[in-house]
Coordinates of C-alpha atoms in Angstrom, one line a residue:
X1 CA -15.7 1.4 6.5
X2 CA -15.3 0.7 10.4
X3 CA -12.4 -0.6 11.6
X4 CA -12.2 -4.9 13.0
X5 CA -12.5 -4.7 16.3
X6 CA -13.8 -8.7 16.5
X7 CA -13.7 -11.8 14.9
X8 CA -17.4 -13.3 13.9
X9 CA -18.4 -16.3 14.8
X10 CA -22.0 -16.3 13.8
X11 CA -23.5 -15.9 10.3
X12 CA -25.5 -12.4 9.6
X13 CA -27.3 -11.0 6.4
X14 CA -24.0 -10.3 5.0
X15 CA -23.1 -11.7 1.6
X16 CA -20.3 -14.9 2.7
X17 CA -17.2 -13.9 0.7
X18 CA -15.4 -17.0 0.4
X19 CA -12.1 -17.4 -1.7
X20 CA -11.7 -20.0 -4.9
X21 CA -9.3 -21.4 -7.0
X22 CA -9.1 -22.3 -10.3
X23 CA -8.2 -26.1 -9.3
X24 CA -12.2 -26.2 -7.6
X25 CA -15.7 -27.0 -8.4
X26 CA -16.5 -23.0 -10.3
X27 CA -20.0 -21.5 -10.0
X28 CA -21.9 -20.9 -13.5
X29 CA -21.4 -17.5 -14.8
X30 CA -18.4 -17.3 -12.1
X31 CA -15.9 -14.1 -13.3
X32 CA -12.6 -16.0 -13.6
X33 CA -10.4 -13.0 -13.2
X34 CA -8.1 -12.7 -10.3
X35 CA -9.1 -10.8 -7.3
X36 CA -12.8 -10.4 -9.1
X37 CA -15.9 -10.6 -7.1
X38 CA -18.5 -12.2 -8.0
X39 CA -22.0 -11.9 -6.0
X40 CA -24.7 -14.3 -5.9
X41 CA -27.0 -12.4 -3.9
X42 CA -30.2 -14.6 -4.1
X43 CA -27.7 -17.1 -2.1
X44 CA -26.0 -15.0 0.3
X45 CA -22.7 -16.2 -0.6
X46 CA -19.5 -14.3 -2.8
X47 CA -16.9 -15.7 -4.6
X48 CA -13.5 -13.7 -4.8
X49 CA -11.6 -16.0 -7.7
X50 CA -8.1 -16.1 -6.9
X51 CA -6.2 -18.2 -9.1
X52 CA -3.8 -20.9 -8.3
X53 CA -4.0 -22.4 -5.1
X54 CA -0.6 -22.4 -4.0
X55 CA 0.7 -19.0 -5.4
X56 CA -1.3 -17.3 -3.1
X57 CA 0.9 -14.9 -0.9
X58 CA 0.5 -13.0 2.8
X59 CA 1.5 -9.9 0.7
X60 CA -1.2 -10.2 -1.9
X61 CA -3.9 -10.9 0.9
X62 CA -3.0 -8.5 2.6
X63 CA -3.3 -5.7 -0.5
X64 CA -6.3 -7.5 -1.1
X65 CA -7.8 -6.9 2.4
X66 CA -6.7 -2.8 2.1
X67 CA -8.5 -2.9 -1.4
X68 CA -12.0 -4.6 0.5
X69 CA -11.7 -1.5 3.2
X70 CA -11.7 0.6 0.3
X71 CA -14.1 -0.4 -2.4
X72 CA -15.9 -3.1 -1.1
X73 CA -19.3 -3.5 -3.3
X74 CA -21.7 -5.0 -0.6
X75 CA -21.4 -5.8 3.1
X76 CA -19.2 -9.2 3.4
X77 CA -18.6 -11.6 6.0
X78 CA -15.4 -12.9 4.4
X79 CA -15.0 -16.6 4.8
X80 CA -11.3 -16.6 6.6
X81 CA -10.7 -20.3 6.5
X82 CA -11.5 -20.8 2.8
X83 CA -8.4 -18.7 2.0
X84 CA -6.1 -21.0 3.9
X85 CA -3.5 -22.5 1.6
X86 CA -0.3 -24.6 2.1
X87 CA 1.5 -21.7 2.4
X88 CA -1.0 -19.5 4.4
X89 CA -2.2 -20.8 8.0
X90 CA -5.5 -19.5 9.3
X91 CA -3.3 -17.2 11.9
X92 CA -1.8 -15.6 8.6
X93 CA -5.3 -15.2 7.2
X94 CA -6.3 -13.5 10.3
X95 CA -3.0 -11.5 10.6
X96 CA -3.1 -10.4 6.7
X97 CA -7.0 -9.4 6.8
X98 CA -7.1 -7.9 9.9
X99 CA -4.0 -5.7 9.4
X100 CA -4.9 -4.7 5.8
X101 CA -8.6 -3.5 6.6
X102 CA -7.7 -1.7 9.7
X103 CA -4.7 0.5 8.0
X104 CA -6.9 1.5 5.1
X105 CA -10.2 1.8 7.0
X106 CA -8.1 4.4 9.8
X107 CA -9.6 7.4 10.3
X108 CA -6.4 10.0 10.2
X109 CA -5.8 13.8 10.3
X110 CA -8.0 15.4 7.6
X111 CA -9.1 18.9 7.5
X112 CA -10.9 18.7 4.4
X113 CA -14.1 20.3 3.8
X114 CA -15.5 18.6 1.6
X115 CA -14.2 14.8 -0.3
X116 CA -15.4 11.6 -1.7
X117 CA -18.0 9.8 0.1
X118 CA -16.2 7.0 2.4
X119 CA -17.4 3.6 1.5
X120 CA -20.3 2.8 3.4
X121 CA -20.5 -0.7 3.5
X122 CA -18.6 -3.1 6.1
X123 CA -16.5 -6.0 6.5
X124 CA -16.7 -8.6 9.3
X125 CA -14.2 -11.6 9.6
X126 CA -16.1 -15.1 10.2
X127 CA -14.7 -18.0 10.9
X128 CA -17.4 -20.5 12.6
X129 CA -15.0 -22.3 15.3
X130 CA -11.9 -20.0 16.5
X131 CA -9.5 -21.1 18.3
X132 CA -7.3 -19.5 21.3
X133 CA -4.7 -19.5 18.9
X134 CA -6.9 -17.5 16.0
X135 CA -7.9 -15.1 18.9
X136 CA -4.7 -14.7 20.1
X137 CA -3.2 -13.8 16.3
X138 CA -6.3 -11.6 16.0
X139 CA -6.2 -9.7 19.2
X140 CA -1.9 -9.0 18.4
X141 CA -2.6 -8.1 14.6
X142 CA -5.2 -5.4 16.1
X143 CA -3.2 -4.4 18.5
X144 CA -0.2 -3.7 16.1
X145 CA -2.3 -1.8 14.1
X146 CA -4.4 -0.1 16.1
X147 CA -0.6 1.4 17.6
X148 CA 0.5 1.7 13.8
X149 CA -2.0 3.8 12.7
X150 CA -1.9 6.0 16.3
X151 CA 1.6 7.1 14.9
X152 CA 0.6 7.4 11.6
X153 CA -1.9 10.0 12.6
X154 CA 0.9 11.9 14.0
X155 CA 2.9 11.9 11.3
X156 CA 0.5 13.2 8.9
X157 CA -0.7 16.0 11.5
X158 CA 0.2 19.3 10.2
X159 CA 3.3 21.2 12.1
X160 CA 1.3 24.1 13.2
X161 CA -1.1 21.7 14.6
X162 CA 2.1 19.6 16.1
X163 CA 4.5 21.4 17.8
X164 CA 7.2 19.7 20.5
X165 CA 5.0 21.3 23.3
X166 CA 1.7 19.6 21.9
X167 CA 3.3 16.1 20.7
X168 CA 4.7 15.5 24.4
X169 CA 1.2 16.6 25.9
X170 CA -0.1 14.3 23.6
X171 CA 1.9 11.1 24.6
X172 CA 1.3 12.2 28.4
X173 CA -2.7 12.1 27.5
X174 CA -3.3 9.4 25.2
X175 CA -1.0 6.8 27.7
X176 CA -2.7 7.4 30.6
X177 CA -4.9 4.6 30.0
X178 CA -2.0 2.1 30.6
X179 CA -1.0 1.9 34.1
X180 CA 1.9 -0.7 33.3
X181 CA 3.4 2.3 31.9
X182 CA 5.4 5.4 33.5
X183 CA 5.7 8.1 31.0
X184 CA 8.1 11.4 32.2
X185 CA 8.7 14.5 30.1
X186 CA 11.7 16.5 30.4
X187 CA 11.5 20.1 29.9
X188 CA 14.0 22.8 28.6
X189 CA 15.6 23.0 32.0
X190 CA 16.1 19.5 33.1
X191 CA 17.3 19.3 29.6
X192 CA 19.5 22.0 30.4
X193 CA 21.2 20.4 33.5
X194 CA 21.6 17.9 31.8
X195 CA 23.7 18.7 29.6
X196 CA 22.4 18.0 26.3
X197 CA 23.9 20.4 24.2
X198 CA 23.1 18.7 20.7
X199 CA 19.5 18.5 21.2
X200 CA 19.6 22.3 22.7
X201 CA 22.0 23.4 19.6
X202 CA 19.0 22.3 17.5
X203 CA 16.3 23.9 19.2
X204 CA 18.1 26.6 19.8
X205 CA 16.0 28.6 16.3
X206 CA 12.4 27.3 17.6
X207 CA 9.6 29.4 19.7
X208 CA 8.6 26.5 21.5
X209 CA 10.9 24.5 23.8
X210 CA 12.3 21.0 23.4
X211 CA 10.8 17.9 25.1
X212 CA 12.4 14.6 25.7
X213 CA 9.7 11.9 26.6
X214 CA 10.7 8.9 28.3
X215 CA 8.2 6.0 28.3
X216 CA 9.1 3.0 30.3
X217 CA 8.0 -0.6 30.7
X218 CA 9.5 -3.3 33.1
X219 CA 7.8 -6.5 32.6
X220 CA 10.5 -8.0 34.5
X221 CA 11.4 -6.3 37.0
X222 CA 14.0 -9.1 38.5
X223 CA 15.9 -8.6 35.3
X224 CA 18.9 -6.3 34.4
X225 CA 17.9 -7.1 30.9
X226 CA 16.8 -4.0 29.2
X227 CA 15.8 -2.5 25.7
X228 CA 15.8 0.9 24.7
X229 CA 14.1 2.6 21.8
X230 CA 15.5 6.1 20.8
X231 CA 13.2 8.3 18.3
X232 CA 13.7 11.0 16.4
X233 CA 11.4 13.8 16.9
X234 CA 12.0 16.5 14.6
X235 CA 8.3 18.4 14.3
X236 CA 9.4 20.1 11.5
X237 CA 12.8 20.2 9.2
X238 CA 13.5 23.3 7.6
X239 CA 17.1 22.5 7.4
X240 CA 18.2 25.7 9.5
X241 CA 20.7 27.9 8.0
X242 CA 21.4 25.0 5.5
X243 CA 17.9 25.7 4.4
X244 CA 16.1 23.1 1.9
X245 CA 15.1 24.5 -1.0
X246 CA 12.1 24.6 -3.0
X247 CA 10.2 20.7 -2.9
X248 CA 12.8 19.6 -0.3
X249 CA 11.2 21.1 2.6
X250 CA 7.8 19.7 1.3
X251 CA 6.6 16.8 3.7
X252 CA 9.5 17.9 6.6
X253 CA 6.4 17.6 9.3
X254 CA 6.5 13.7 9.0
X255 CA 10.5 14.0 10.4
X256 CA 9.5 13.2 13.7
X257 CA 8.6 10.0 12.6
X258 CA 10.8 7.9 14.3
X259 CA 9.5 8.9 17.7
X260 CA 6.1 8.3 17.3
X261 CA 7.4 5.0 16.4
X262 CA 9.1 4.1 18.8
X263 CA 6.2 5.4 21.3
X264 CA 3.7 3.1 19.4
X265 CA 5.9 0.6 20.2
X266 CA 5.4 0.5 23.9
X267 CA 1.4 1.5 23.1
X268 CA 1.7 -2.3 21.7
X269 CA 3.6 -3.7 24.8
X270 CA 1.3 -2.0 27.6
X271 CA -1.8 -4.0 25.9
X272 CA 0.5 -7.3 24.9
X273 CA 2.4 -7.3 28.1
X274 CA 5.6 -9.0 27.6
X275 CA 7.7 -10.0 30.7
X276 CA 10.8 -8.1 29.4
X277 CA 11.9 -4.5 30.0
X278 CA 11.2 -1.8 27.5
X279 CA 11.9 1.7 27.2
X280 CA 11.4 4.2 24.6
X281 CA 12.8 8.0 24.3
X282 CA 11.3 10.6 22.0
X283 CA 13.7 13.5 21.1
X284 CA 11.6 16.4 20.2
X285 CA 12.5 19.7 18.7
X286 CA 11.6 21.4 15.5
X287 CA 14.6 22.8 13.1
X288 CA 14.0 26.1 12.4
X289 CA 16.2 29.5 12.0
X290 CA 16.1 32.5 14.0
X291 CA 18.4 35.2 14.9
X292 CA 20.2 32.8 17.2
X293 CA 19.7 29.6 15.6
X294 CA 22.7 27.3 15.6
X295 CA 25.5 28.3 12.9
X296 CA 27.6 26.4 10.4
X297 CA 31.0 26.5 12.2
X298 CA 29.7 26.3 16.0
X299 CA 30.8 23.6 17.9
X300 CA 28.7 22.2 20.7
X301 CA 29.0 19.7 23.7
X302 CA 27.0 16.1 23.7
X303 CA 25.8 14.7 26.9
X304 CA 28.3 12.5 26.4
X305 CA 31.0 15.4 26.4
X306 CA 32.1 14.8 22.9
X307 CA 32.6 18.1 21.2
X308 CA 31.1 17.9 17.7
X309 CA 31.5 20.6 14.6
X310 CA 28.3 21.3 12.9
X311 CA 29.3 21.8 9.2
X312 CA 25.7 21.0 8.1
X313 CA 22.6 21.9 9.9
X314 CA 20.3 20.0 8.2
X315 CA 22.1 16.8 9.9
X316 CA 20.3 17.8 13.0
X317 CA 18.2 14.3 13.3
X318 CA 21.5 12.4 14.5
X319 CA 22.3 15.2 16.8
X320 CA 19.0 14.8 18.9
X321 CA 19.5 11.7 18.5
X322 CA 22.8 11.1 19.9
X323 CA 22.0 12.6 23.0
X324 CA 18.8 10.4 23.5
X325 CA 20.9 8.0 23.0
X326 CA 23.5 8.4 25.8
X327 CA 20.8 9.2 28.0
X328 CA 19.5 6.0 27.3
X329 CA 23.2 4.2 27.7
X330 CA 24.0 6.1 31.1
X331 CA 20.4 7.1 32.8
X332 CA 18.5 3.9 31.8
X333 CA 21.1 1.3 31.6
X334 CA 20.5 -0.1 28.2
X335 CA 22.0 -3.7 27.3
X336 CA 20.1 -2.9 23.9
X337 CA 20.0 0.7 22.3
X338 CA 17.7 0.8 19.3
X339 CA 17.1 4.1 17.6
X340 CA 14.6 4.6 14.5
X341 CA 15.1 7.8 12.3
X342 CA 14.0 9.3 8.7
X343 CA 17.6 10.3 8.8
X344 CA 18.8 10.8 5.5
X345 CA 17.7 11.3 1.8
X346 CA 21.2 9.2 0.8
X347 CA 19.0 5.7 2.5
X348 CA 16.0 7.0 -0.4
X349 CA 18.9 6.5 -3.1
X350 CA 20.0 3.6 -1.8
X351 CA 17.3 1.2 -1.2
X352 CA 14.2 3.6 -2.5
X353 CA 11.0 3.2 -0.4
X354 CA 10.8 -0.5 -0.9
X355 CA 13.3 -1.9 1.8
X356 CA 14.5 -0.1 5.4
X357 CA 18.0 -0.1 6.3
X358 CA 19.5 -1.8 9.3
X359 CA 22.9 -1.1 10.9
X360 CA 23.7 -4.0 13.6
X361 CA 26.7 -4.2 16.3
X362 CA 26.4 -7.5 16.7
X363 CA 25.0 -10.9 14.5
X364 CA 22.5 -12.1 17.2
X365 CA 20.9 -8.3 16.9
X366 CA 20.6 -8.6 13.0
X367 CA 19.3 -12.1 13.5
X368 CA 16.5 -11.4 16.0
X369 CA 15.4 -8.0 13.7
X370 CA 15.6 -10.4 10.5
X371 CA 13.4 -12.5 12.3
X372 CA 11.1 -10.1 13.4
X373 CA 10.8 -8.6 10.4
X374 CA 9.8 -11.9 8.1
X375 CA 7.1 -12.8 11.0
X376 CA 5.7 -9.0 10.4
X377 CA 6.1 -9.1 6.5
X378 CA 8.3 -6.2 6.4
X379 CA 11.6 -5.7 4.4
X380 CA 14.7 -4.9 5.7
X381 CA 18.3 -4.9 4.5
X382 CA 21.3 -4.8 6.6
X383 CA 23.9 -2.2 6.4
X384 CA 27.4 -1.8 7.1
X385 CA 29.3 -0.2 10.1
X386 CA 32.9 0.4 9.3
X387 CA 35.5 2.9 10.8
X388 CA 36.2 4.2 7.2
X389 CA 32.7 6.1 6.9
X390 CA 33.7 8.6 9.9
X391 CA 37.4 9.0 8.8
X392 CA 36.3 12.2 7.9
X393 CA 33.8 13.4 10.5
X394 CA 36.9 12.6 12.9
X395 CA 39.1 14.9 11.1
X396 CA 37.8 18.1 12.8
X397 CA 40.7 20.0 13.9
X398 CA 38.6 21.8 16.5
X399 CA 35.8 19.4 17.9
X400 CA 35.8 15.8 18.7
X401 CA 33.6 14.9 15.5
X402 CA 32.1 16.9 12.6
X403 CA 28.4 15.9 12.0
X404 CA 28.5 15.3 8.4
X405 CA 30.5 13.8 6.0
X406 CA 30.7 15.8 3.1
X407 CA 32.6 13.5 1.0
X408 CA 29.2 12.9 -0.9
X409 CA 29.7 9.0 -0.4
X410 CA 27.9 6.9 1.8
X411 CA 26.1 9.4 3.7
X412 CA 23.2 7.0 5.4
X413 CA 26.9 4.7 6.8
X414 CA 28.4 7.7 8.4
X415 CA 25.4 9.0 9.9
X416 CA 25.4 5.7 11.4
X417 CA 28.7 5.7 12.4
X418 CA 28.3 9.3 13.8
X419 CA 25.3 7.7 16.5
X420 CA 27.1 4.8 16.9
X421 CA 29.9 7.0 18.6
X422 CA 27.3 7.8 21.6
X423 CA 26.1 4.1 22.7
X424 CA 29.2 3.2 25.0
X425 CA 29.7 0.0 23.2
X426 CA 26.3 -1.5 23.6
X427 CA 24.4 -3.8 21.9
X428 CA 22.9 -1.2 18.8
X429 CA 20.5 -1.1 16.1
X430 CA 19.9 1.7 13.6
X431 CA 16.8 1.8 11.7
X432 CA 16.7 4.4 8.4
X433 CA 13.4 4.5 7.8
X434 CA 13.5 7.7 5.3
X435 CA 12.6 5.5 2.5
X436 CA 9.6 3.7 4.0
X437 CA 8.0 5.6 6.5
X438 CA 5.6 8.1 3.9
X439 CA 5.5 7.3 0.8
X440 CA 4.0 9.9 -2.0
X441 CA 3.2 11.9 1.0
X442 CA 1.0 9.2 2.7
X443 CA 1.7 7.8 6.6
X444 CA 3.2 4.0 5.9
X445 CA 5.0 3.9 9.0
X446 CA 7.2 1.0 8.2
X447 CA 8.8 -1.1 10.9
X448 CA 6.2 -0.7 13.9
X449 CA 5.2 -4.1 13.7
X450 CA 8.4 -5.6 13.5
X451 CA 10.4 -3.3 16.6
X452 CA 7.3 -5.0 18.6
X453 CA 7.5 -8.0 17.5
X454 CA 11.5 -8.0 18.4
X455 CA 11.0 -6.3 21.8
X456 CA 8.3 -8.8 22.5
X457 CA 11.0 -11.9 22.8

């Protein structure tokens, strides 16, 4: 199946799969089964029988459209505008099919040597008369995707095929094509004088050297007006001297998740060009333990100069993260500071891998992600900040902060809490995408399309 790279405005000798309802005229020896295809081939023409009109969803099109890239029967030109309901506009049609074929028709890291035959046949979108606005909605869907399934490439790339090295070279390579872009990599040094001791702590067990990539976007240059996206980067998670055990390290290569997010991101806003100013920061390191690897009971400086006690090493993700994000506070001058993270297996147990939790400073922020999110179809629930999750990470009596809080409760609230400490009271978002970024070790990468879709405002 090839990916939608153009809507169709011409007939071709591809069956015409057009959507019916049960309240319509039905075709003799029609299969009245919903989501069934049936094929009239002698006509040219398919009918995909869908029920009621009006309890037809964006969410069930969409699964609908992934199923097509899959196990599509014949080559179809489906009908968009004969799937348009009261409750779905053609720009939702467009959106829904052109997002679902493209994520499961993405050709992404594989090494196998031999597997099932790919489905050979091919989809088209028609519509006879499109307007700007249907090419607009297409051209953004495809976009968002296209940068979706660019990260989830990434993510499901092996570690030894991904360290921090090759992941920064990669983001210097495959962004050169956008020249409304600036993309700078810091190496081990500059992060040395800079004084990012967390981030260092972290790498301090790895053969190969941290990066921090900075990728940067100012589509308003008379602004002061500025949002900046932090990601974690973590390569691979092996939990350093608080090693996982057995199926817990299983699936630790997708931890850097949040960084190829936040790197899409901007891949969407080169090609949408917003006039706002963007930023994004990747935080990249693997967790690993060698003879000098960073110890339970060491204490080490933030670029912030906060002091913190690491009572658990496998919290590294907010460490990295916390000096990304005073970097992006103090270099860049955020008024926005949004960081994205599979930060912790206590979000999994609290909202599964169904919804993503959001931490928000402020109620304008949650409203503007909320928004964003119900445009994009994505779920998200808000979280709360409150002093009382770090009571106890602020109870080191030799460091500014502990990392952790071990009282077993809460633990995605006080990692929050913990990052929040490095923002210098700027507007901040915290996205936990452990639940919802892989799910049964496939690359979902949840909340792409909806940190676009909020920067793009």
């Amino acid at each position: 199946m090839q990916l939608i790279k153009q809507l169709s405005t011409k007939r071709n000798d591809h069956l015409l799969l057009k959507a019916i309802f049960e309240d319509e005229i039905l075709p003799e020896f029609l299969v009245k089964e919903t989501e069934a295809i049936t094929d009239f081939i002698d006509k040219k023409v398919s009918y995909i029988y869908l029920g009621k009109k009006q309890e037809l969803q964006y969410n069930s099109l969409y699964s609908l459209a992934q199923d097509l890239a899959l196990n599509a029967a014949y080559d179809y030109q489906i009908d968009l505008s004969s799937f348009v309901t009261e409750n779905l506009t053609i720009n939702d049609v467009v959106d829904a099919f052109t997002k679902g074929i493209n994520f499961s028709a993405a050709k992404l890291y594989n090494k196998k040597t031999f597997t099932y035959k790919e489905n050979p046949n091919n989809i088209e979108l028609f519509i006879e008369q499109a307007s700007q606005s249907v090419i607009d909605s297409f051209n953004k869907a495809r976009i968002l995707i296209e940068s979706q399934n660019w990260a989830r490439n990434l993510g499901i790339t092996p570690p030894n095929e991904l360290n921090s090295e090759q992941l920064a070279k990669i983001v210097v390579e495959d962004f050169k094509e956008y020249k409304n872009l600036s993309v700078k990599v810091l190496e081990k040094k500059e992060i040395e004088k800079l004084g990012m001791g967390l981030l260092l702590s972290v790498n301090r067990g790895s053969v190969y050297e941290p990066r921090v990539v900075i990728i940067e976007y100012k589509g308003n240059p008379d602004s002061n007006q500025k949002t900046v996206l932090i990601g974690k980067g973590i390569t691979f998670d092996s939990g350093g001297y608080n090693i996982k055990t057995g199926r817990n390290m299983l699936g630790m290569k997708y931890d850097m998740s949040g960084s190829a997010i936040v790197a899409s991101v901007l891949k969407s806003v080169a090609q949408l060009k917003p006039k706002t100013n963007v930023s994004a920061i990747m935080c990249i390191t693997d967790n690993r333990v060698n003879g000098d690897a960073s110890l339970p009971d060491s204490v080490w400086t933030s670029m912030s100069g906060k002091t913190v006690e690491i009572n658990n090493t496998d919290a590294e993700g907010r460490l990295v993260m916390a000096d990304g994000l005073y970097y992006g506070a103090d270099v860049l001058k955020a008024t926005r500071l949004i960081d994205v993270a599979t930060l912790t297996g206590a979000m999994v147990a609290a909202l599964g891998d169904t919804y993503t939790g959001i931490w928000s400073t402020t109620e304008k922020a949650w409203k503007e992600i909320s928004d964003a999110a119900t445009i994009q179809h994505e779920l998200i629930w808000r979280m709360p900040f409150d002093s009382d999750y770090e009571e106890f990470m602020k109870g080191s009596i030799v460091a500014d902060l502990k990392n952790t809080d071990y009282t077993g409760h809460a633990g995605s609230c006080s990692a929050a809490m913990f990052l929040k400490e490095f923002t210098k009271g700027i507007e901040y978002i915290h996205l936990d995408v452990a639940g919802t970024n892989d799910i049964d070790e496939k690359p979902m990468f949840a909340m792409t399309k909806t940190l676009t879709e909020l920067v793009l405002k």
